[in-house]
């Protein structure tokens, strides 16, 4: 069985109690689901609920932790409203995470906020970029050497349409299946990728393995159909949180979502050995080159 989807009551982003149990649910790959925690749009933001706002050349609309929004096309007024909406979402996500997971709060690094206005079902993407296939998050151009990827998602669909995900088996079971097919890590190749600026820093052995697992899983149509998985519908007006480098996930349908990413070195977890870096280090039987642990 995969880790549970744990439902958490309440409508407020602020004033949540610290919760060690829930933090450890996250660390086992679980998903925390807040069915009534809505990110509410202001009237001036309602016109932003249209897919054409995303620049067709960009994967998503995103806003760096410091700076203005990228990947959007709109009037100056719309872009100003969009910046405000994304900042407000970031602020609320930060507050909720800091309150609930105080053990992490000093160690979390704020990464971009994204707004995803595109309808999932009709979007056409290459198999590698296609989040409709089960995967763990791993960024080809941004090596993270084993840092955790913690994400907060809110479904802001105005027509009560849920965002439907498939959630897969535990990370370790997937890794045991695919690790034998992972090509060996080649430091010289990582060096070339860096010099050619294909990666923003040196791709570590950890990043190499994670990307290969990501690709092998997505490419394997039998695995996609037959691996253990369950379907979860995140209601309009809800929020959910997981370590997306660990929880196997695929989006099935939906439109209009906010997302906030945090990075964190795994040594600040309760159980670093449960992180993808901890699991892969144990399964490989050696320290991974360039890892942060
Ligand atoms: C993801 O795969 O990280 C995003 C899933 C979604 O778009 O709901
Ligand atoms: Fe993903």
PDB file of C-alpha atoms and ligand atoms in Angstrom:
ATOM      1  CA  UNK A   1       0.000   0.000   0.000  1.00  0.00           C
ATOM      2  CA  UNK A   2       1.145   3.525  -0.686  1.00  0.00           C
ATOM      3  CA  UNK A   3       1.180   6.114   2.064  1.00  0.00           C
ATOM      4  CA  UNK A   4      -2.138   7.556   3.079  1.00  0.00           C
ATOM      5  CA  UNK A   5      -3.845  10.691   1.974  1.00  0.00           C
ATOM      6  CA  UNK A   6      -4.487  12.343   5.336  1.00  0.00           C
ATOM      7  CA  UNK A   7      -7.378  14.792   5.493  1.00  0.00           C
ATOM      8  CA  UNK A   8      -6.968  17.862   7.663  1.00  0.00           C
ATOM      9  CA  UNK A   9      -9.894  20.098   8.595  1.00  0.00           C
ATOM     10  CA  UNK A  10     -10.031  23.861   8.689  1.00  0.00           C
ATOM     11  CA  UNK A  11     -10.353  26.832   6.392  1.00  0.00           C
ATOM     12  CA  UNK A  12      -7.554  29.043   7.733  1.00  0.00           C
ATOM     13  CA  UNK A  13      -4.032  29.507   6.364  1.00  0.00           C
ATOM     14  CA  UNK A  14      -2.895  31.061   9.636  1.00  0.00           C
ATOM     15  CA  UNK A  15      -2.799  29.862  13.223  1.00  0.00           C
ATOM     16  CA  UNK A  16      -2.344  26.145  12.499  1.00  0.00           C
ATOM     17  CA  UNK A  17      -0.806  24.013  15.242  1.00  0.00           C
ATOM     18  CA  UNK A  18       2.623  22.388  14.823  1.00  0.00           C
ATOM     19  CA  UNK A  19       2.154  18.714  14.019  1.00  0.00           C
ATOM     20  CA  UNK A  20       5.028  16.233  14.263  1.00  0.00           C
ATOM     21  CA  UNK A  21       2.844  13.308  13.217  1.00  0.00           C
ATOM     22  CA  UNK A  22       1.806  15.014   9.995  1.00  0.00           C
ATOM     23  CA  UNK A  23       5.394  16.023   9.312  1.00  0.00           C
ATOM     24  CA  UNK A  24       6.357  12.379   9.546  1.00  0.00           C
ATOM     25  CA  UNK A  25       3.474  11.377   7.282  1.00  0.00           C
ATOM     26  CA  UNK A  26       5.016  13.689   4.683  1.00  0.00           C
ATOM     27  CA  UNK A  27       8.419  12.080   5.204  1.00  0.00           C
ATOM     28  CA  UNK A  28       6.978   8.649   4.461  1.00  0.00           C
ATOM     29  CA  UNK A  29       5.668   9.948   1.144  1.00  0.00           C
ATOM     30  CA  UNK A  30       2.120  10.713   2.260  1.00  0.00           C
ATOM     31  CA  UNK A  31      -0.063  13.534   0.991  1.00  0.00           C
ATOM     32  CA  UNK A  32      -1.675  16.017   3.387  1.00  0.00           C
ATOM     33  CA  UNK A  33      -5.065  17.034   2.030  1.00  0.00           C
ATOM     34  CA  UNK A  34      -6.878  20.142   3.278  1.00  0.00           C
ATOM     35  CA  UNK A  35     -10.310  19.814   1.612  1.00  0.00           C
ATOM     36  CA  UNK A  36     -11.567  23.174   2.902  1.00  0.00           C
ATOM     37  CA  UNK A  37      -8.424  25.257   2.688  1.00  0.00           C
ATOM     38  CA  UNK A  38      -9.145  27.516  -0.281  1.00  0.00           C
ATOM     39  CA  UNK A  39      -6.943  30.106  -1.894  1.00  0.00           C
ATOM     40  CA  UNK A  40      -9.531  32.820  -2.523  1.00  0.00           C
ATOM     41  CA  UNK A  41      -9.239  35.148  -5.486  1.00  0.00           C
ATOM     42  CA  UNK A  42     -10.052  38.836  -5.202  1.00  0.00           C
ATOM     43  CA  UNK A  43     -12.513  40.353  -7.683  1.00  0.00           C
ATOM     44  CA  UNK A  44      -9.748  42.037  -9.677  1.00  0.00           C
ATOM     45  CA  UNK A  45      -8.069  38.637 -10.070  1.00  0.00           C
ATOM     46  CA  UNK A  46     -11.035  36.768 -11.554  1.00  0.00           C
ATOM     47  CA  UNK A  47     -10.125  37.794 -15.148  1.00  0.00           C
ATOM     48  CA  UNK A  48      -6.846  35.904 -14.637  1.00  0.00           C
ATOM     49  CA  UNK A  49      -8.802  32.638 -14.829  1.00  0.00           C
ATOM     50  CA  UNK A  50      -8.147  32.113 -18.528  1.00  0.00           C
ATOM     51  CA  UNK A  51      -5.639  29.747 -20.129  1.00  0.00           C
ATOM     52  CA  UNK A  52      -4.428  32.295 -22.720  1.00  0.00           C
ATOM     53  CA  UNK A  53      -2.630  34.123 -19.935  1.00  0.00           C
ATOM     54  CA  UNK A  54       0.140  31.545 -20.218  1.00  0.00           C
ATOM     55  CA  UNK A  55       2.661  32.362 -22.922  1.00  0.00           C
ATOM     56  CA  UNK A  56       2.410  29.351 -25.261  1.00  0.00           C
ATOM     57  CA  UNK A  57       6.229  29.169 -25.254  1.00  0.00           C
ATOM     58  CA  UNK A  58       6.354  28.640 -21.471  1.00  0.00           C
ATOM     59  CA  UNK A  59       5.610  25.492 -19.532  1.00  0.00           C
ATOM     60  CA  UNK A  60       3.976  27.407 -16.675  1.00  0.00           C
ATOM     61  CA  UNK A  61       3.477  30.888 -15.361  1.00  0.00           C
ATOM     62  CA  UNK A  62       6.006  31.307 -12.574  1.00  0.00           C
ATOM     63  CA  UNK A  63       7.243  33.922 -10.167  1.00  0.00           C
ATOM     64  CA  UNK A  64      10.671  33.641  -8.572  1.00  0.00           C
ATOM     65  CA  UNK A  65      10.900  34.175  -4.823  1.00  0.00           C
ATOM     66  CA  UNK A  66      12.277  37.635  -5.594  1.00  0.00           C
ATOM     67  CA  UNK A  67      11.193  39.133  -8.877  1.00  0.00           C
ATOM     68  CA  UNK A  68       8.379  39.449 -11.316  1.00  0.00           C
ATOM     69  CA  UNK A  69       6.249  36.884 -13.023  1.00  0.00           C
ATOM     70  CA  UNK A  70       7.505  35.019 -16.109  1.00  0.00           C
ATOM     71  CA  UNK A  71       5.683  33.096 -18.806  1.00  0.00           C
ATOM     72  CA  UNK A  72       2.536  35.239 -18.886  1.00  0.00           C
ATOM     73  CA  UNK A  73       1.068  37.489 -21.583  1.00  0.00           C
ATOM     74  CA  UNK A  74      -1.462  40.133 -20.608  1.00  0.00           C
ATOM     75  CA  UNK A  75      -2.113  43.828 -20.180  1.00  0.00           C
ATOM     76  CA  UNK A  76      -0.024  45.740 -17.614  1.00  0.00           C
ATOM     77  CA  UNK A  77      -3.040  45.732 -15.279  1.00  0.00           C
ATOM     78  CA  UNK A  78      -3.450  41.980 -15.613  1.00  0.00           C
ATOM     79  CA  UNK A  79       0.239  41.346 -15.000  1.00  0.00           C
ATOM     80  CA  UNK A  80       0.122  43.556 -11.907  1.00  0.00           C
ATOM     81  CA  UNK A  81      -2.891  41.626 -10.606  1.00  0.00           C
ATOM     82  CA  UNK A  82      -1.139  38.358 -11.404  1.00  0.00           C
ATOM     83  CA  UNK A  83       1.973  39.381  -9.464  1.00  0.00           C
ATOM     84  CA  UNK A  84      -0.196  40.289  -6.492  1.00  0.00           C
ATOM     85  CA  UNK A  85      -2.142  37.030  -6.623  1.00  0.00           C
ATOM     86  CA  UNK A  86       1.005  34.927  -6.745  1.00  0.00           C
ATOM     87  CA  UNK A  87       2.656  36.851  -3.929  1.00  0.00           C
ATOM     88  CA  UNK A  88      -0.406  36.392  -1.753  1.00  0.00           C
ATOM     89  CA  UNK A  89      -0.445  32.652  -2.428  1.00  0.00           C
ATOM     90  CA  UNK A  90       3.243  32.402  -1.580  1.00  0.00           C
ATOM     91  CA  UNK A  91       2.738  34.314   1.627  1.00  0.00           C
ATOM     92  CA  UNK A  92      -0.107  32.035   2.744  1.00  0.00           C
ATOM     93  CA  UNK A  93       1.728  28.847   1.804  1.00  0.00           C
ATOM     94  CA  UNK A  94       4.825  29.986   3.718  1.00  0.00           C
ATOM     95  CA  UNK A  95       2.781  30.808   6.767  1.00  0.00           C
ATOM     96  CA  UNK A  96       0.980  27.467   6.783  1.00  0.00           C
ATOM     97  CA  UNK A  97       4.171  25.446   6.302  1.00  0.00           C
ATOM     98  CA  UNK A  98       6.067  27.413   8.958  1.00  0.00           C
ATOM     99  CA  UNK A  99       3.266  26.961  11.484  1.00  0.00           C
ATOM    100  CA  UNK A 100       2.684  23.264  10.870  1.00  0.00           C
ATOM    101  CA  UNK A 101       6.260  22.073  10.317  1.00  0.00           C
ATOM    102  CA  UNK A 102       8.396  24.193  12.669  1.00  0.00           C
ATOM    103  CA  UNK A 103      11.233  21.684  12.490  1.00  0.00           C
ATOM    104  CA  UNK A 104      11.648  22.582   8.821  1.00  0.00           C
ATOM    105  CA  UNK A 105      10.934  26.279   8.853  1.00  0.00           C
ATOM    106  CA  UNK A 106      14.473  27.610   9.395  1.00  0.00           C
ATOM    107  CA  UNK A 107      15.807  25.332   6.654  1.00  0.00           C
ATOM    108  CA  UNK A 108      13.276  25.754   3.851  1.00  0.00           C
ATOM    109  CA  UNK A 109      14.390  27.743   0.804  1.00  0.00           C
ATOM    110  CA  UNK A 110      11.744  29.558  -1.080  1.00  0.00           C
ATOM    111  CA  UNK A 111      11.604  28.527  -4.732  1.00  0.00           C
ATOM    112  CA  UNK A 112       9.243  29.809  -7.436  1.00  0.00           C
ATOM    113  CA  UNK A 113       5.498  30.062  -7.178  1.00  0.00           C
ATOM    114  CA  UNK A 114       3.552  28.844 -10.207  1.00  0.00           C
ATOM    115  CA  UNK A 115       0.100  29.377 -11.643  1.00  0.00           C
ATOM    116  CA  UNK A 116      -1.172  26.676 -13.999  1.00  0.00           C
ATOM    117  CA  UNK A 117      -4.215  27.834 -15.980  1.00  0.00           C
ATOM    118  CA  UNK A 118      -4.012  25.209 -18.735  1.00  0.00           C
ATOM    119  CA  UNK A 119      -6.549  22.411 -19.007  1.00  0.00           C
ATOM    120  CA  UNK A 120      -4.728  19.175 -18.225  1.00  0.00           C
ATOM    121  CA  UNK A 121      -6.782  16.749 -20.353  1.00  0.00           C
ATOM    122  CA  UNK A 122      -6.224  18.498 -23.681  1.00  0.00           C
ATOM    123  CA  UNK A 123      -2.625  19.605 -23.227  1.00  0.00           C
ATOM    124  CA  UNK A 124      -0.227  17.845 -25.590  1.00  0.00           C
ATOM    125  CA  UNK A 125       3.335  17.303 -24.349  1.00  0.00           C
ATOM    126  CA  UNK A 126       6.267  15.013 -25.034  1.00  0.00           C
ATOM    127  CA  UNK A 127       6.300  11.886 -22.855  1.00  0.00           C
ATOM    128  CA  UNK A 128       9.190  13.276 -20.837  1.00  0.00           C
ATOM    129  CA  UNK A 129       7.429  16.550 -20.018  1.00  0.00           C
ATOM    130  CA  UNK A 130       4.022  14.924 -19.572  1.00  0.00           C
ATOM    131  CA  UNK A 131       2.898  15.097 -15.938  1.00  0.00           C
ATOM    132  CA  UNK A 132      -0.102  12.906 -16.809  1.00  0.00           C
ATOM    133  CA  UNK A 133       2.318  10.006 -16.391  1.00  0.00           C
ATOM    134  CA  UNK A 134       3.345   8.803 -12.929  1.00  0.00           C
ATOM    135  CA  UNK A 135       6.650  10.369 -11.886  1.00  0.00           C
ATOM    136  CA  UNK A 136       8.675  11.936  -9.096  1.00  0.00           C
ATOM    137  CA  UNK A 137       9.768  15.537  -9.606  1.00  0.00           C
ATOM    138  CA  UNK A 138      13.321  16.019 -10.814  1.00  0.00           C
ATOM    139  CA  UNK A 139      14.560  19.010 -12.798  1.00  0.00           C
ATOM    140  CA  UNK A 140      16.849  18.328 -15.791  1.00  0.00           C
ATOM    141  CA  UNK A 141      18.550  21.742 -15.768  1.00  0.00           C
ATOM    142  CA  UNK A 142      18.583  22.372 -12.015  1.00  0.00           C
ATOM    143  CA  UNK A 143      20.551  19.740 -10.084  1.00  0.00           C
ATOM    144  CA  UNK A 144      19.647  19.697  -6.383  1.00  0.00           C
ATOM    145  CA  UNK A 145      22.059  17.065  -4.993  1.00  0.00           C
ATOM    146  CA  UNK A 146      19.459  15.400  -2.823  1.00  0.00           C
ATOM    147  CA  UNK A 147      17.583  18.402  -1.513  1.00  0.00           C
ATOM    148  CA  UNK A 148      13.936  17.789  -0.817  1.00  0.00           C
ATOM    149  CA  UNK A 149      11.176  19.286  -2.977  1.00  0.00           C
ATOM    150  CA  UNK A 150       8.224  20.214  -0.788  1.00  0.00           C
ATOM    151  CA  UNK A 151       5.175  21.525  -2.659  1.00  0.00           C
ATOM    152  CA  UNK A 152       1.917  23.182  -1.687  1.00  0.00           C
ATOM    153  CA  UNK A 153      -0.871  22.985  -4.297  1.00  0.00           C
ATOM    154  CA  UNK A 154      -4.254  24.757  -4.369  1.00  0.00           C
ATOM    155  CA  UNK A 155      -7.048  23.995  -6.799  1.00  0.00           C
ATOM    156  CA  UNK A 156      -8.591  27.382  -7.701  1.00  0.00           C
ATOM    157  CA  UNK A 157     -10.994  26.091 -10.361  1.00  0.00           C
ATOM    158  CA  UNK A 158     -14.061  28.390 -10.444  1.00  0.00           C
ATOM    159  CA  UNK A 159     -16.431  25.735 -11.853  1.00  0.00           C
ATOM    160  CA  UNK A 160     -16.111  23.197  -9.028  1.00  0.00           C
ATOM    161  CA  UNK A 161     -13.922  20.980 -11.178  1.00  0.00           C
ATOM    162  CA  UNK A 162     -11.590  18.809  -9.066  1.00  0.00           C
ATOM    163  CA  UNK A 163      -7.927  18.284  -9.868  1.00  0.00           C
ATOM    164  CA  UNK A 164      -7.612  14.544 -10.196  1.00  0.00           C
ATOM    165  CA  UNK A 165      -4.293  12.814  -9.484  1.00  0.00           C
ATOM    166  CA  UNK A 166      -3.055   9.272  -9.483  1.00  0.00           C
ATOM    167  CA  UNK A 167      -0.753   8.527  -6.544  1.00  0.00           C
ATOM    168  CA  UNK A 168       1.619   5.599  -6.963  1.00  0.00           C
ATOM    169  CA  UNK A 169       3.521   3.054  -4.919  1.00  0.00           C
ATOM    170  CA  UNK A 170       6.209   3.941  -2.339  1.00  0.00           C
ATOM    171  CA  UNK A 171       9.416   5.460  -3.715  1.00  0.00           C
ATOM    172  CA  UNK A 172      11.527   2.517  -2.600  1.00  0.00           C
ATOM    173  CA  UNK A 173       9.421  -0.078  -4.451  1.00  0.00           C
ATOM    174  CA  UNK A 174       9.686   1.980  -7.644  1.00  0.00           C
ATOM    175  CA  UNK A 175      13.441   2.463  -7.172  1.00  0.00           C
ATOM    176  CA  UNK A 176      13.996  -1.266  -6.676  1.00  0.00           C
ATOM    177  CA  UNK A 177      12.251  -1.955  -9.951  1.00  0.00           C
ATOM    178  CA  UNK A 178      14.026   0.646 -12.089  1.00  0.00           C
ATOM    179  CA  UNK A 179      17.500   1.044 -10.529  1.00  0.00           C
ATOM    180  CA  UNK A 180      18.962  -1.984 -12.337  1.00  0.00           C
ATOM    181  CA  UNK A 181      18.298  -0.201 -15.668  1.00  0.00           C
ATOM    182  CA  UNK A 182      19.832   3.141 -14.659  1.00  0.00           C
ATOM    183  CA  UNK A 183      22.938   3.877 -16.731  1.00  0.00           C
ATOM    184  CA  UNK A 184      26.154   4.424 -14.730  1.00  0.00           C
ATOM    185  CA  UNK A 185      26.915   7.998 -13.630  1.00  0.00           C
ATOM    186  CA  UNK A 186      29.622   9.603 -15.759  1.00  0.00           C
ATOM    187  CA  UNK A 187      31.285  12.633 -14.102  1.00  0.00           C
ATOM    188  CA  UNK A 188      32.834  13.747 -17.429  1.00  0.00           C
ATOM    189  CA  UNK A 189      29.371  13.879 -19.010  1.00  0.00           C
ATOM    190  CA  UNK A 190      28.054  15.910 -16.070  1.00  0.00           C
ATOM    191  CA  UNK A 191      31.008  18.277 -16.634  1.00  0.00           C
ATOM    192  CA  UNK A 192      30.084  18.714 -20.295  1.00  0.00           C
ATOM    193  CA  UNK A 193      26.436  19.361 -19.509  1.00  0.00           C
ATOM    194  CA  UNK A 194      27.582  22.085 -17.135  1.00  0.00           C
ATOM    195  CA  UNK A 195      30.010  23.673 -19.621  1.00  0.00           C
ATOM    196  CA  UNK A 196      27.348  23.647 -22.321  1.00  0.00           C
ATOM    197  CA  UNK A 197      25.000  25.298 -19.798  1.00  0.00           C
ATOM    198  CA  UNK A 198      22.457  22.510 -20.214  1.00  0.00           C
ATOM    199  CA  UNK A 199      22.578  22.307 -16.418  1.00  0.00           C
ATOM    200  CA  UNK A 200      22.892  25.327 -14.126  1.00  0.00           C
ATOM    201  CA  UNK A 201      25.351  23.488 -11.860  1.00  0.00           C
ATOM    202  CA  UNK A 202      27.069  20.103 -11.927  1.00  0.00           C
ATOM    203  CA  UNK A 203      24.625  17.202 -12.209  1.00  0.00           C
ATOM    204  CA  UNK A 204      25.421  14.967  -9.238  1.00  0.00           C
ATOM    205  CA  UNK A 205      25.072  11.188  -9.148  1.00  0.00           C
ATOM    206  CA  UNK A 206      21.852  11.688  -7.197  1.00  0.00           C
ATOM    207  CA  UNK A 207      20.412  13.980  -9.890  1.00  0.00           C
ATOM    208  CA  UNK A 208      21.472  11.550 -12.596  1.00  0.00           C
ATOM    209  CA  UNK A 209      19.673   8.654 -10.906  1.00  0.00           C
ATOM    210  CA  UNK A 210      16.546  10.693 -10.140  1.00  0.00           C
ATOM    211  CA  UNK A 211      16.254  11.871 -13.745  1.00  0.00           C
ATOM    212  CA  UNK A 212      16.709   8.351 -15.048  1.00  0.00           C
ATOM    213  CA  UNK A 213      14.050   7.041 -12.671  1.00  0.00           C
ATOM    214  CA  UNK A 214      11.757   9.886 -13.782  1.00  0.00           C
ATOM    215  CA  UNK A 215      12.289   9.045 -17.436  1.00  0.00           C
ATOM    216  CA  UNK A 216      12.121   5.264 -17.124  1.00  0.00           C
ATOM    217  CA  UNK A 217       8.907   5.424 -15.159  1.00  0.00           C
ATOM    218  CA  UNK A 218       7.257   7.821 -17.606  1.00  0.00           C
ATOM    219  CA  UNK A 219       8.383   5.837 -20.636  1.00  0.00           C
ATOM    220  CA  UNK A 220       7.140   2.482 -19.322  1.00  0.00           C
ATOM    221  CA  UNK A 221       3.523   2.282 -20.457  1.00  0.00           C
ATOM    222  CA  UNK A 222       3.001  -1.051 -18.716  1.00  0.00           C
ATOM    223  CA  UNK A 223       4.213   0.409 -15.427  1.00  0.00           C
ATOM    224  CA  UNK A 224       1.937   3.405 -15.937  1.00  0.00           C
ATOM    225  CA  UNK A 225      -1.092   1.128 -16.302  1.00  0.00           C
ATOM    226  CA  UNK A 226      -0.293  -1.701 -13.942  1.00  0.00           C
ATOM    227  CA  UNK A 227       1.721  -0.309 -11.040  1.00  0.00           C
ATOM    228  CA  UNK A 228      -0.140   0.037  -7.779  1.00  0.00           C
ATOM    229  CA  UNK A 229      -1.881   3.391  -7.703  1.00  0.00           C
ATOM    230  CA  UNK A 230      -4.979   5.143  -6.505  1.00  0.00           C
ATOM    231  CA  UNK A 231      -7.022   8.012  -7.866  1.00  0.00           C
ATOM    232  CA  UNK A 232      -7.464  11.079  -5.687  1.00  0.00           C
ATOM    233  CA  UNK A 233      -9.757  14.002  -6.540  1.00  0.00           C
ATOM    234  CA  UNK A 234      -8.655  17.273  -4.951  1.00  0.00           C
ATOM    235  CA  UNK A 235     -11.782  19.407  -4.805  1.00  0.00           C
ATOM    236  CA  UNK A 236     -12.047  22.940  -6.126  1.00  0.00           C
ATOM    237  CA  UNK A 237     -11.215  25.168  -3.169  1.00  0.00           C
ATOM    238  CA  UNK A 238      -8.815  22.667  -1.587  1.00  0.00           C
ATOM    239  CA  UNK A 239      -5.081  22.499  -0.864  1.00  0.00           C
ATOM    240  CA  UNK A 240      -2.640  19.600  -0.587  1.00  0.00           C
ATOM    241  CA  UNK A 241       1.022  19.179   0.344  1.00  0.00           C
ATOM    242  CA  UNK A 242       3.626  16.497  -0.399  1.00  0.00           C
ATOM    243  CA  UNK A 243       7.308  15.874  -1.006  1.00  0.00           C
ATOM    244  CA  UNK A 244       6.966  15.643  -4.774  1.00  0.00           C
ATOM    245  CA  UNK A 245      10.470  14.190  -5.205  1.00  0.00           C
ATOM    246  CA  UNK A 246       9.228  11.149  -3.278  1.00  0.00           C
ATOM    247  CA  UNK A 247       5.464  10.757  -3.742  1.00  0.00           C
ATOM    248  CA  UNK A 248       4.775   9.159  -7.116  1.00  0.00           C
ATOM    249  CA  UNK A 249       2.133  11.328  -8.756  1.00  0.00           C
ATOM    250  CA  UNK A 250       0.418  11.992 -12.084  1.00  0.00           C
ATOM    251  CA  UNK A 251      -2.216  14.553 -12.897  1.00  0.00           C
ATOM    252  CA  UNK A 252      -5.251  13.147 -14.695  1.00  0.00           C
ATOM    253  CA  UNK A 253      -7.507  16.166 -15.143  1.00  0.00           C
ATOM    254  CA  UNK A 254      -8.256  19.660 -13.946  1.00  0.00           C
ATOM    255  CA  UNK A 255      -7.606  23.314 -14.690  1.00  0.00           C
ATOM    256  CA  UNK A 256      -6.385  26.343 -12.682  1.00  0.00           C
ATOM    257  CA  UNK A 257      -3.966  25.518  -9.892  1.00  0.00           C
ATOM    258  CA  UNK A 258      -1.492  27.430  -7.732  1.00  0.00           C
ATOM    259  CA  UNK A 259       1.717  25.800  -6.527  1.00  0.00           C
ATOM    260  CA  UNK A 260       4.527  26.823  -4.193  1.00  0.00           C
ATOM    261  CA  UNK A 261       7.877  25.001  -4.092  1.00  0.00           C
ATOM    262  CA  UNK A 262      10.341  24.818  -1.181  1.00  0.00           C
ATOM    263  CA  UNK A 263      13.751  23.128  -1.125  1.00  0.00           C
ATOM    264  CA  UNK A 264      15.272  21.669   2.022  1.00  0.00           C
ATOM    265  CA  UNK A 265      18.444  19.669   2.739  1.00  0.00           C
ATOM    266  CA  UNK A 266      17.340  16.190   3.875  1.00  0.00           C
ATOM    267  CA  UNK A 267      19.397  16.234   7.076  1.00  0.00           C
ATOM    268  CA  UNK A 268      16.731  18.453   8.638  1.00  0.00           C
ATOM    269  CA  UNK A 269      14.112  15.735   8.383  1.00  0.00           C
ATOM    270  CA  UNK A 270      13.123  13.598  11.345  1.00  0.00           C
ATOM    271  CA  UNK A 271      14.278  10.592   9.344  1.00  0.00           C
ATOM    272  CA  UNK A 272      16.807  11.569   6.621  1.00  0.00           C
ATOM    273  CA  UNK A 273      17.174   7.893   5.751  1.00  0.00           C
ATOM    274  CA  UNK A 274      13.597   7.935   4.410  1.00  0.00           C
ATOM    275  CA  UNK A 275      14.426  10.628   1.835  1.00  0.00           C
ATOM    276  CA  UNK A 276      15.057   9.649  -1.798  1.00  0.00           C
ATOM    277  CA  UNK A 277      18.765  10.358  -1.176  1.00  0.00           C
ATOM    278  CA  UNK A 278      18.740   8.117   1.906  1.00  0.00           C
ATOM    279  CA  UNK A 279      16.907   5.329   0.092  1.00  0.00           C
ATOM    280  CA  UNK A 280      19.046   5.501  -3.056  1.00  0.00           C
ATOM    281  CA  UNK A 281      22.268   5.596  -1.006  1.00  0.00           C
ATOM    282  CA  UNK A 282      21.206   2.434   0.815  1.00  0.00           C
ATOM    283  CA  UNK A 283      20.077   0.645  -2.351  1.00  0.00           C
ATOM    284  CA  UNK A 284      23.255   1.583  -4.238  1.00  0.00           C
ATOM    285  CA  UNK A 285      25.464   0.663  -1.268  1.00  0.00           C
ATOM    286  CA  UNK A 286      27.728   3.726  -1.586  1.00  0.00           C
ATOM    287  CA  UNK A 287      27.677   7.477  -0.930  1.00  0.00           C
ATOM    288  CA  UNK A 288      26.352   9.162  -4.069  1.00  0.00           C
ATOM    289  CA  UNK A 289      28.910  11.469  -5.684  1.00  0.00           C
ATOM    290  CA  UNK A 290      28.216  15.156  -5.084  1.00  0.00           C
ATOM    291  CA  UNK A 291      25.307  14.550  -2.697  1.00  0.00           C
ATOM    292  CA  UNK A 292      24.501  16.909   0.130  1.00  0.00           C
ATOM    293  CA  UNK A 293      24.138  14.417   2.960  1.00  0.00           C
TER     294      UNK A 293
HETATM  295  C1  LIG B   1       3.251  17.841 -11.108  1.00  0.00           C
HETATM  296  O1  LIG B   1       3.292  16.771 -11.672  1.00  0.00           O
HETATM  297  O2  LIG B   1       4.211  18.201 -10.420  1.00  0.00           O
HETATM  298  C2  LIG B   1       2.039  18.739 -11.242  1.00  0.00           C
HETATM  299  C3  LIG B   1       0.782  17.998 -11.217  1.00  0.00           C
HETATM  300  C4  LIG B   1      -0.382  18.883 -11.552  1.00  0.00           C
HETATM  301  O3  LIG B   1      -0.275  19.651 -12.519  1.00  0.00           O
HETATM  302  O4  LIG B   1      -1.415  18.789 -10.869  1.00  0.00           O
HETATM  303 FE1  LIG B   2       5.308  16.425 -10.754  1.00  0.00          FE
END
